[in-house]
Short mmCIF file of C-alpha atoms and ligand atoms in Angstrom, two decimals:
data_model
loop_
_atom_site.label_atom_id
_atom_site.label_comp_id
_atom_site.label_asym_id
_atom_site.label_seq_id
_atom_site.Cartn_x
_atom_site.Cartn_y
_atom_site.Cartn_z
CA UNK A 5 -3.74 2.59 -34.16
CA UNK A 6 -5.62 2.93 -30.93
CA UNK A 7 -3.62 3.66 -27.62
CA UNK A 8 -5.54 0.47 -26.53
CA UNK A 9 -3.73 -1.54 -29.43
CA UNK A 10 -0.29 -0.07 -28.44
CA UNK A 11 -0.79 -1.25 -24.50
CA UNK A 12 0.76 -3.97 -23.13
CA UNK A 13 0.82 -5.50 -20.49
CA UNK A 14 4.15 -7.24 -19.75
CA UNK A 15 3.99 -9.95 -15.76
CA UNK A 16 6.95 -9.53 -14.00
CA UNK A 17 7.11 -13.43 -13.47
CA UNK A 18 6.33 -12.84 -9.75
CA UNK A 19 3.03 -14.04 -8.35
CA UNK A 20 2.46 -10.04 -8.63
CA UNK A 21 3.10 -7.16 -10.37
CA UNK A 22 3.37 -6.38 -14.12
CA UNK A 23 5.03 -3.76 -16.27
CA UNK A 24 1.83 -1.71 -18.43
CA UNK A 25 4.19 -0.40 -21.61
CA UNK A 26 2.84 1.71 -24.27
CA UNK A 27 1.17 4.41 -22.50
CA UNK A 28 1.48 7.68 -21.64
CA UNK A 29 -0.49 8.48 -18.54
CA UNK A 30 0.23 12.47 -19.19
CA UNK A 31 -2.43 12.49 -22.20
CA UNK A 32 -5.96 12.05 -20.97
CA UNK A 33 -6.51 8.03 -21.12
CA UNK A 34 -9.46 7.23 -23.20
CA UNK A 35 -12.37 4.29 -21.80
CA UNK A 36 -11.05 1.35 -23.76
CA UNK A 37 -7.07 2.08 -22.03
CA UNK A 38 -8.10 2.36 -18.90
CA UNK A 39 -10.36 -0.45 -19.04
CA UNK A 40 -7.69 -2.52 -20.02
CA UNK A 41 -5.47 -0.83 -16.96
CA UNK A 42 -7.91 -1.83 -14.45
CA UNK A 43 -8.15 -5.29 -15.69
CA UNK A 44 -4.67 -6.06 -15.83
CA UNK A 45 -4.89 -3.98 -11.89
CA UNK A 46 -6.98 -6.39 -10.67
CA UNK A 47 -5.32 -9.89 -12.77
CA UNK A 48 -1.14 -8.40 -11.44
CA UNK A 49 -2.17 -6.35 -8.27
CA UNK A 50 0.89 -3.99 -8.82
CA UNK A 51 1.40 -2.57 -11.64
CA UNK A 52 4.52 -0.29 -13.00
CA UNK A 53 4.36 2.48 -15.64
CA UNK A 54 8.44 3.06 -16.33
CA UNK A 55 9.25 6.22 -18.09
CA UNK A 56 6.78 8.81 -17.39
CA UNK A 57 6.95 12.33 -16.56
CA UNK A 58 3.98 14.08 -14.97
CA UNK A 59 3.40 17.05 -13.00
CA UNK A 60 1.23 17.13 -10.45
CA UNK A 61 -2.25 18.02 -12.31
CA UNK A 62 -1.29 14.91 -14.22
CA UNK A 63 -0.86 12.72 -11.65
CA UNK A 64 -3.72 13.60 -10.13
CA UNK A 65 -5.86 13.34 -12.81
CA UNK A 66 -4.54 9.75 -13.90
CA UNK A 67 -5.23 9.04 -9.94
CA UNK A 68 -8.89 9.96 -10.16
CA UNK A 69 -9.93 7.51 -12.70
CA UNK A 70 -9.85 4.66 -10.12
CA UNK A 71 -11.92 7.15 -7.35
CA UNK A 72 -11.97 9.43 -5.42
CA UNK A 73 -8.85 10.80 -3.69
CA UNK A 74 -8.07 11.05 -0.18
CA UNK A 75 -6.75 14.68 0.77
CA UNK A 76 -2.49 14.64 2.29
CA UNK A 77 -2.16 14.78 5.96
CA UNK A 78 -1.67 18.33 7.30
CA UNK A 79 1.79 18.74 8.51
CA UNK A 80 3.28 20.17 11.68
CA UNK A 81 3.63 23.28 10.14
CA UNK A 82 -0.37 23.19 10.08
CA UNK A 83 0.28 23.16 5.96
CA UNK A 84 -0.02 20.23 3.39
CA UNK A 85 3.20 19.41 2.07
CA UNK A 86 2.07 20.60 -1.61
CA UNK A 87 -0.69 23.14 -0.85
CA UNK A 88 -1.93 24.14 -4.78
CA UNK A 89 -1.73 20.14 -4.57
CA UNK A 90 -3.48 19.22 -1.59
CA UNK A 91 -3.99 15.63 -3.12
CA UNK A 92 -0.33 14.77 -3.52
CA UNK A 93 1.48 13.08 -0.38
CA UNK A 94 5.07 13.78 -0.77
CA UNK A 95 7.40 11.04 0.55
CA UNK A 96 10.72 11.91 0.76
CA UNK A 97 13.84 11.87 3.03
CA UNK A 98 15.30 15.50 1.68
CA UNK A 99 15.62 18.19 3.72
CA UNK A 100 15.02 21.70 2.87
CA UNK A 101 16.13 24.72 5.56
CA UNK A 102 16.85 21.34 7.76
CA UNK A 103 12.99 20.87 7.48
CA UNK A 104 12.05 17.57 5.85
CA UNK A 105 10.03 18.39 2.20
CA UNK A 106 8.10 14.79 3.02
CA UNK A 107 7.05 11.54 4.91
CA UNK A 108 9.05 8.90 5.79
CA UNK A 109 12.44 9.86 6.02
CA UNK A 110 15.29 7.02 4.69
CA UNK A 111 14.63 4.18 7.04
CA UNK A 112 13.14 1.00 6.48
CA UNK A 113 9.22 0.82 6.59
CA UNK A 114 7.90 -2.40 8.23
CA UNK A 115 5.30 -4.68 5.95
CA UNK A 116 2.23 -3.12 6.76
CA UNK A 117 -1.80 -2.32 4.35
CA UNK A 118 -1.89 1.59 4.18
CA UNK A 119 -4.02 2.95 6.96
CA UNK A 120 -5.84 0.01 7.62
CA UNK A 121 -6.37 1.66 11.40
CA UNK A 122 -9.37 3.36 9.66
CA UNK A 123 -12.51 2.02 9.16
CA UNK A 124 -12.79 2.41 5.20
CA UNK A 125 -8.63 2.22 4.16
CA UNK A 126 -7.28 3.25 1.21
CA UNK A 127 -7.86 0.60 -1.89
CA UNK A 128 -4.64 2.55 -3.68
CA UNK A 129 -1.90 4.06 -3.50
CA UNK A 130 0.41 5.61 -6.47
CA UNK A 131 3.46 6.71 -5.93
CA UNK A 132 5.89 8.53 -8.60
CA UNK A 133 9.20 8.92 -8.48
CA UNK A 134 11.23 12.00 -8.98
CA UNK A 135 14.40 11.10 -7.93
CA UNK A 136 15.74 7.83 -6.49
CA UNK A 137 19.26 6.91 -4.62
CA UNK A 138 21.89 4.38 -6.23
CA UNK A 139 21.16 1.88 -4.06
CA UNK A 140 18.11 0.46 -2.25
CA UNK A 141 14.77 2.51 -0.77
CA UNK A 142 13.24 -0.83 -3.00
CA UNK A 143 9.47 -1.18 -2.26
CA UNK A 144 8.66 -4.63 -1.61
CA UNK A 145 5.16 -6.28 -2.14
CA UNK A 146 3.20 -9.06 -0.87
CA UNK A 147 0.18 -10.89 -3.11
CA UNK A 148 -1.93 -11.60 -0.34
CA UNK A 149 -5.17 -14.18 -1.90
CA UNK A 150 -1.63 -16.43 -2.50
CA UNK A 151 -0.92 -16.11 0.61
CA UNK A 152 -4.93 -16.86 1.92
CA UNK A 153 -5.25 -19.16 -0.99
CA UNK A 154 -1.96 -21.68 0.41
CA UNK A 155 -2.69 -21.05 4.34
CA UNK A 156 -3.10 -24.47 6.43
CA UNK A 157 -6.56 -25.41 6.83
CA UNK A 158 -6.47 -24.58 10.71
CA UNK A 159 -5.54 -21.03 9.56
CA UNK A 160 -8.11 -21.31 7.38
CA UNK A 161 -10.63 -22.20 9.46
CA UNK A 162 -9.80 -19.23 12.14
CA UNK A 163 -9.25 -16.28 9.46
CA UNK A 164 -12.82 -17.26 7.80
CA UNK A 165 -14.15 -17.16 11.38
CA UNK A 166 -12.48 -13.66 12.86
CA UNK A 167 -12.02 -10.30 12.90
CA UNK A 168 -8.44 -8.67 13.86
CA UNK A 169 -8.00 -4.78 15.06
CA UNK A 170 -5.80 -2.86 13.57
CA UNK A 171 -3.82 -0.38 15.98
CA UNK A 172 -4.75 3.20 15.30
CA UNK A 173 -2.78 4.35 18.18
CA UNK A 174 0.56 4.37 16.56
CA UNK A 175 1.86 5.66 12.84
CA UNK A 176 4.02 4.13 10.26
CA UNK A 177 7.06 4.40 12.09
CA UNK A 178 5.93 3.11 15.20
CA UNK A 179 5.44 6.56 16.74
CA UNK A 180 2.42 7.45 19.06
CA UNK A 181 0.20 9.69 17.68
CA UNK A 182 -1.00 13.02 19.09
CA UNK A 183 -3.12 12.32 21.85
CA UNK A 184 -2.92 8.56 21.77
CA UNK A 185 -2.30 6.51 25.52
CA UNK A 186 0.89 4.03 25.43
CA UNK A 187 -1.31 1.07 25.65
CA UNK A 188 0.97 -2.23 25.89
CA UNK A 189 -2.11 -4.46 25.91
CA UNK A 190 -3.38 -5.37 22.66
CA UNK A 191 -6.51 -6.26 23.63
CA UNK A 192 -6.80 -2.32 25.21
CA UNK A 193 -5.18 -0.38 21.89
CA UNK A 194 -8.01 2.07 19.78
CA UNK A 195 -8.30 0.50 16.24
CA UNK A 196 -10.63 -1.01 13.72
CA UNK A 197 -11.78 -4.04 13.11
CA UNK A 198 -11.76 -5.85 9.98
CA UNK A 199 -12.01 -9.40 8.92
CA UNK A 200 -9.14 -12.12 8.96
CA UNK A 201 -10.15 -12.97 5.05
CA UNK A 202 -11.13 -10.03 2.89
CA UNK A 203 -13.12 -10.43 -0.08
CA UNK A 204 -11.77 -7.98 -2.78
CA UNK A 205 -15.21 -6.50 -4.17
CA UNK A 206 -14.24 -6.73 -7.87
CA UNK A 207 -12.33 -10.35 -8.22
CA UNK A 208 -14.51 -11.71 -5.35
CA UNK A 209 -10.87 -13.72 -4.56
CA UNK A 210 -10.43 -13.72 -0.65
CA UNK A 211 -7.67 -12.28 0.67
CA UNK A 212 -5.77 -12.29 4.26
CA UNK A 213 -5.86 -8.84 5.37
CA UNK A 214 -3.48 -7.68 7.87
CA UNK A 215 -2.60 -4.26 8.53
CA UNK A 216 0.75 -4.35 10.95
CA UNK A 217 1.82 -6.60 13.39
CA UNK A 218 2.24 -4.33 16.60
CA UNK A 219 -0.97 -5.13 18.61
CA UNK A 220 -2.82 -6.90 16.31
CA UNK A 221 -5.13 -8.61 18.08
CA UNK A 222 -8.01 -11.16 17.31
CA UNK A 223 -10.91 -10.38 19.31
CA UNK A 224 -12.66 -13.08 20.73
CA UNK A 225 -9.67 -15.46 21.44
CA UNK A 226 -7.35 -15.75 24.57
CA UNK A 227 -4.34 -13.18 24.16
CA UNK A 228 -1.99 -15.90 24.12
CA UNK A 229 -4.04 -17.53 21.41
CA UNK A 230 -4.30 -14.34 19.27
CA UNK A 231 -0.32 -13.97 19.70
CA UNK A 232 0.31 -17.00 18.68
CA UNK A 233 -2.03 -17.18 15.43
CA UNK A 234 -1.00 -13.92 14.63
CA UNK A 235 2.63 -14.87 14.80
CA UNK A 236 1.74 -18.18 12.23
CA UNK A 237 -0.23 -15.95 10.07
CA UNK A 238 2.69 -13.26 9.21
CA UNK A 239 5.15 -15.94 8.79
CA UNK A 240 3.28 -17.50 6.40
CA UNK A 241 1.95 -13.87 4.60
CA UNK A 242 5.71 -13.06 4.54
CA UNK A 243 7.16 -16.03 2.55
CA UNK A 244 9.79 -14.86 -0.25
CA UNK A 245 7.55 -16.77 -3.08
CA UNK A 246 4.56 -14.66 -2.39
CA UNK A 247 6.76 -11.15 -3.31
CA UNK A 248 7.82 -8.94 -5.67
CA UNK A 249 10.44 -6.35 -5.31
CA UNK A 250 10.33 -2.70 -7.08
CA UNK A 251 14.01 -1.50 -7.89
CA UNK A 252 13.01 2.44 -8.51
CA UNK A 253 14.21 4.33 -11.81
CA UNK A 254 13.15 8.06 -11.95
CA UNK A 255 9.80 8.44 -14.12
CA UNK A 256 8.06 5.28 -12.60
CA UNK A 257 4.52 5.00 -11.65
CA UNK A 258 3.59 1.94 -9.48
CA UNK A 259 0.28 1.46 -7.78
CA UNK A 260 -1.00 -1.08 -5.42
CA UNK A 261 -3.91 -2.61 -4.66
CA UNK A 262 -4.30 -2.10 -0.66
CA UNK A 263 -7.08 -4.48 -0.75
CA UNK A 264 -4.59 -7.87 -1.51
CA UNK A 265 -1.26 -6.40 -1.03
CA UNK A 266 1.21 -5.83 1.41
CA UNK A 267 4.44 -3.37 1.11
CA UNK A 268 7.43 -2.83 3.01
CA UNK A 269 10.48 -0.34 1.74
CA UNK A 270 14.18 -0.88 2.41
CA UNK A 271 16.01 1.91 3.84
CA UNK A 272 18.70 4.09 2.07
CA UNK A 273 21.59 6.02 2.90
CA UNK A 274 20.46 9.48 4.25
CA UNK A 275 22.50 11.04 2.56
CA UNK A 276 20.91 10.31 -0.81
CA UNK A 277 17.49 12.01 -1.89
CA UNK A 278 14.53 10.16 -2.60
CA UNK A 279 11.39 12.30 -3.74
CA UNK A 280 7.95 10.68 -4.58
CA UNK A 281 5.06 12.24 -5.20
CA UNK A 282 2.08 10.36 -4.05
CA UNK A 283 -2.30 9.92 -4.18
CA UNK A 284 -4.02 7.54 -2.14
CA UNK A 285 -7.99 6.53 -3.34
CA UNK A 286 -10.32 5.97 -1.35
CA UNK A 287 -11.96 2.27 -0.45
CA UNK A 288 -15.13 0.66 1.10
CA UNK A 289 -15.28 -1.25 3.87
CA UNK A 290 -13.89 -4.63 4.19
CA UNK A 291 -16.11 -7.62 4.14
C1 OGA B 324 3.71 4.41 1.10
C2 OGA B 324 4.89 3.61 1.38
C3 OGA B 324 7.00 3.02 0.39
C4 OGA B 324 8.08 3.67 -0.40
O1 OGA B 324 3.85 5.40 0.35
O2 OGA B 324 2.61 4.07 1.58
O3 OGA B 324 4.84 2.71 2.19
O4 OGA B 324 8.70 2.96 -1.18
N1 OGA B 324 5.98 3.93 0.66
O5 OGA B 324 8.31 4.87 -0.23
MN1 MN B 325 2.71 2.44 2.86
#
């Protein structure tokens, strides 16, 4: 039997994300399997691999058949967090010598696209996980052409019409950047600007593409007006029957699809450790 013949691909029942069983992503993957990854990629949006157990050359290597990886940040210690590795993002809330070995700590992270402040974001990310607490750290996700393909035609009508920036001023957590001004006017904040409705460049399905909600803002319309749309447009995006939730088991890979999916992540007790090891590939520009 072929690997392709022992892959399957198993929907969680969600409007997104599926369970790919049969596979071992540490053995090079030949055409036919990965073929058949991507597909079911771009049919579930998320998909899970439970079980696995990579190192880091592995991980990487599984990473690169979808692109070309972006490189970790540098850290305040002026280091990458893996430096052999300088392609693996470590997100993690331990602490090593009181220094933390990772991003993110154990609090919640807001719904939000991965780096959609740049002007070409991310169309992946993978994480791996290592070790996981008891109890929650879940990673929630969002299946965002439902959520363009349901939206009231007045919605509709203004997301097919507009661009939105995305604040590049602040990071994940909220934090200014190095360098950045405290801007509280949205119409004033650095950012890029992408369009209201993204068409994903493989399914040609439009999606809504919003990147966080902290000063968003619609060029072109009123403040108020761009406020208030915005405000209608993540209520809607955010409904409980467009999501999936990840509960976390060591040895699971799960990769999203930046381009029509949204994620958020529960926080945990910080007492518990939670280590993934993470790549990010590079995307094109949304149109
Ligand atoms: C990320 C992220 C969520 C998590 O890696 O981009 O948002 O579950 N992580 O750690
Ligand atoms: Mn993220």
């Amino acid at each position: 039997m072929t690997v392709t013949t022992q892959l399957n691909v198993r929907p969680s029942g969600a409007v997104l994300g599926a369970d790919v069983e049969g596979v071992d992503l540490s053995q090079p993957l030949s055409a036919e399997a990965f073929d058949a990854i991507l597909q079911a990629w771009h049919s579930h949006l998320v998909l899970r691999f439970r079980g696995q157990r990579l190192d880091d050359p592995a991980l990487i290597a599984f990473s690169r058949r979808f692109g070309t990886l972006d490189l970790a940040p540098i850290t305040v210690t002026g280091e990458r967090e893996i430096p052999e590795f300088p392609e693996i993002n470590v997100i993690s809330n331990v602490l090593v010598d009181g220094r933390a070995i990772g991003s993110l700590g154990s609090y919640e992270a807001e719904w939000h696209t991965d780096m959609s402040y740049n002007d070409l974001p991310p169309m992946m990310s993978c994480l791996y996980s290592l070790e996981v607490p008891d109890s929650g750290g879940n990673t929630g996700f969002l299946n965002m052409y439902e959520a363009y393909e349901t939206l009231p035609s007045d919605l509709r009508q203004v997301v097919d019409t507009h661009r939105c920036k995305h604040d590049s001023s602040r990071n994940s957590a909220g934090e200014l950047r190095k360098g950045a001004r405290d801007l509280k006017d949205p119409r004033e904040v650095p950012g890029a600007l992408h369009p209201l409705a993204r068409t994903h460049p493989a399914t040609g399905r439009k999606a809504v593409f919003l990147g966080r909600r902290r000063n968003a803002y619609i060029p072109g319309l009123p403040l108020d007006e761009s406020e208030a749309v915005l405000d209608r447009l993540w209520a809607h995006a955010l409904q409980p029957r467009f999501q999936w939730e990840q509960v976390w088991r060591v040895g699971d890979v799960v990769l999203w699809d930046n381009r029509c999916v949204m994620h958020r992540r529960d926080a945990f007790s910080a007492s518990a450790r939670r280590i993934m090891h993470r790549t990010q590939v590079q995307g094109d520009r949304p149109f």
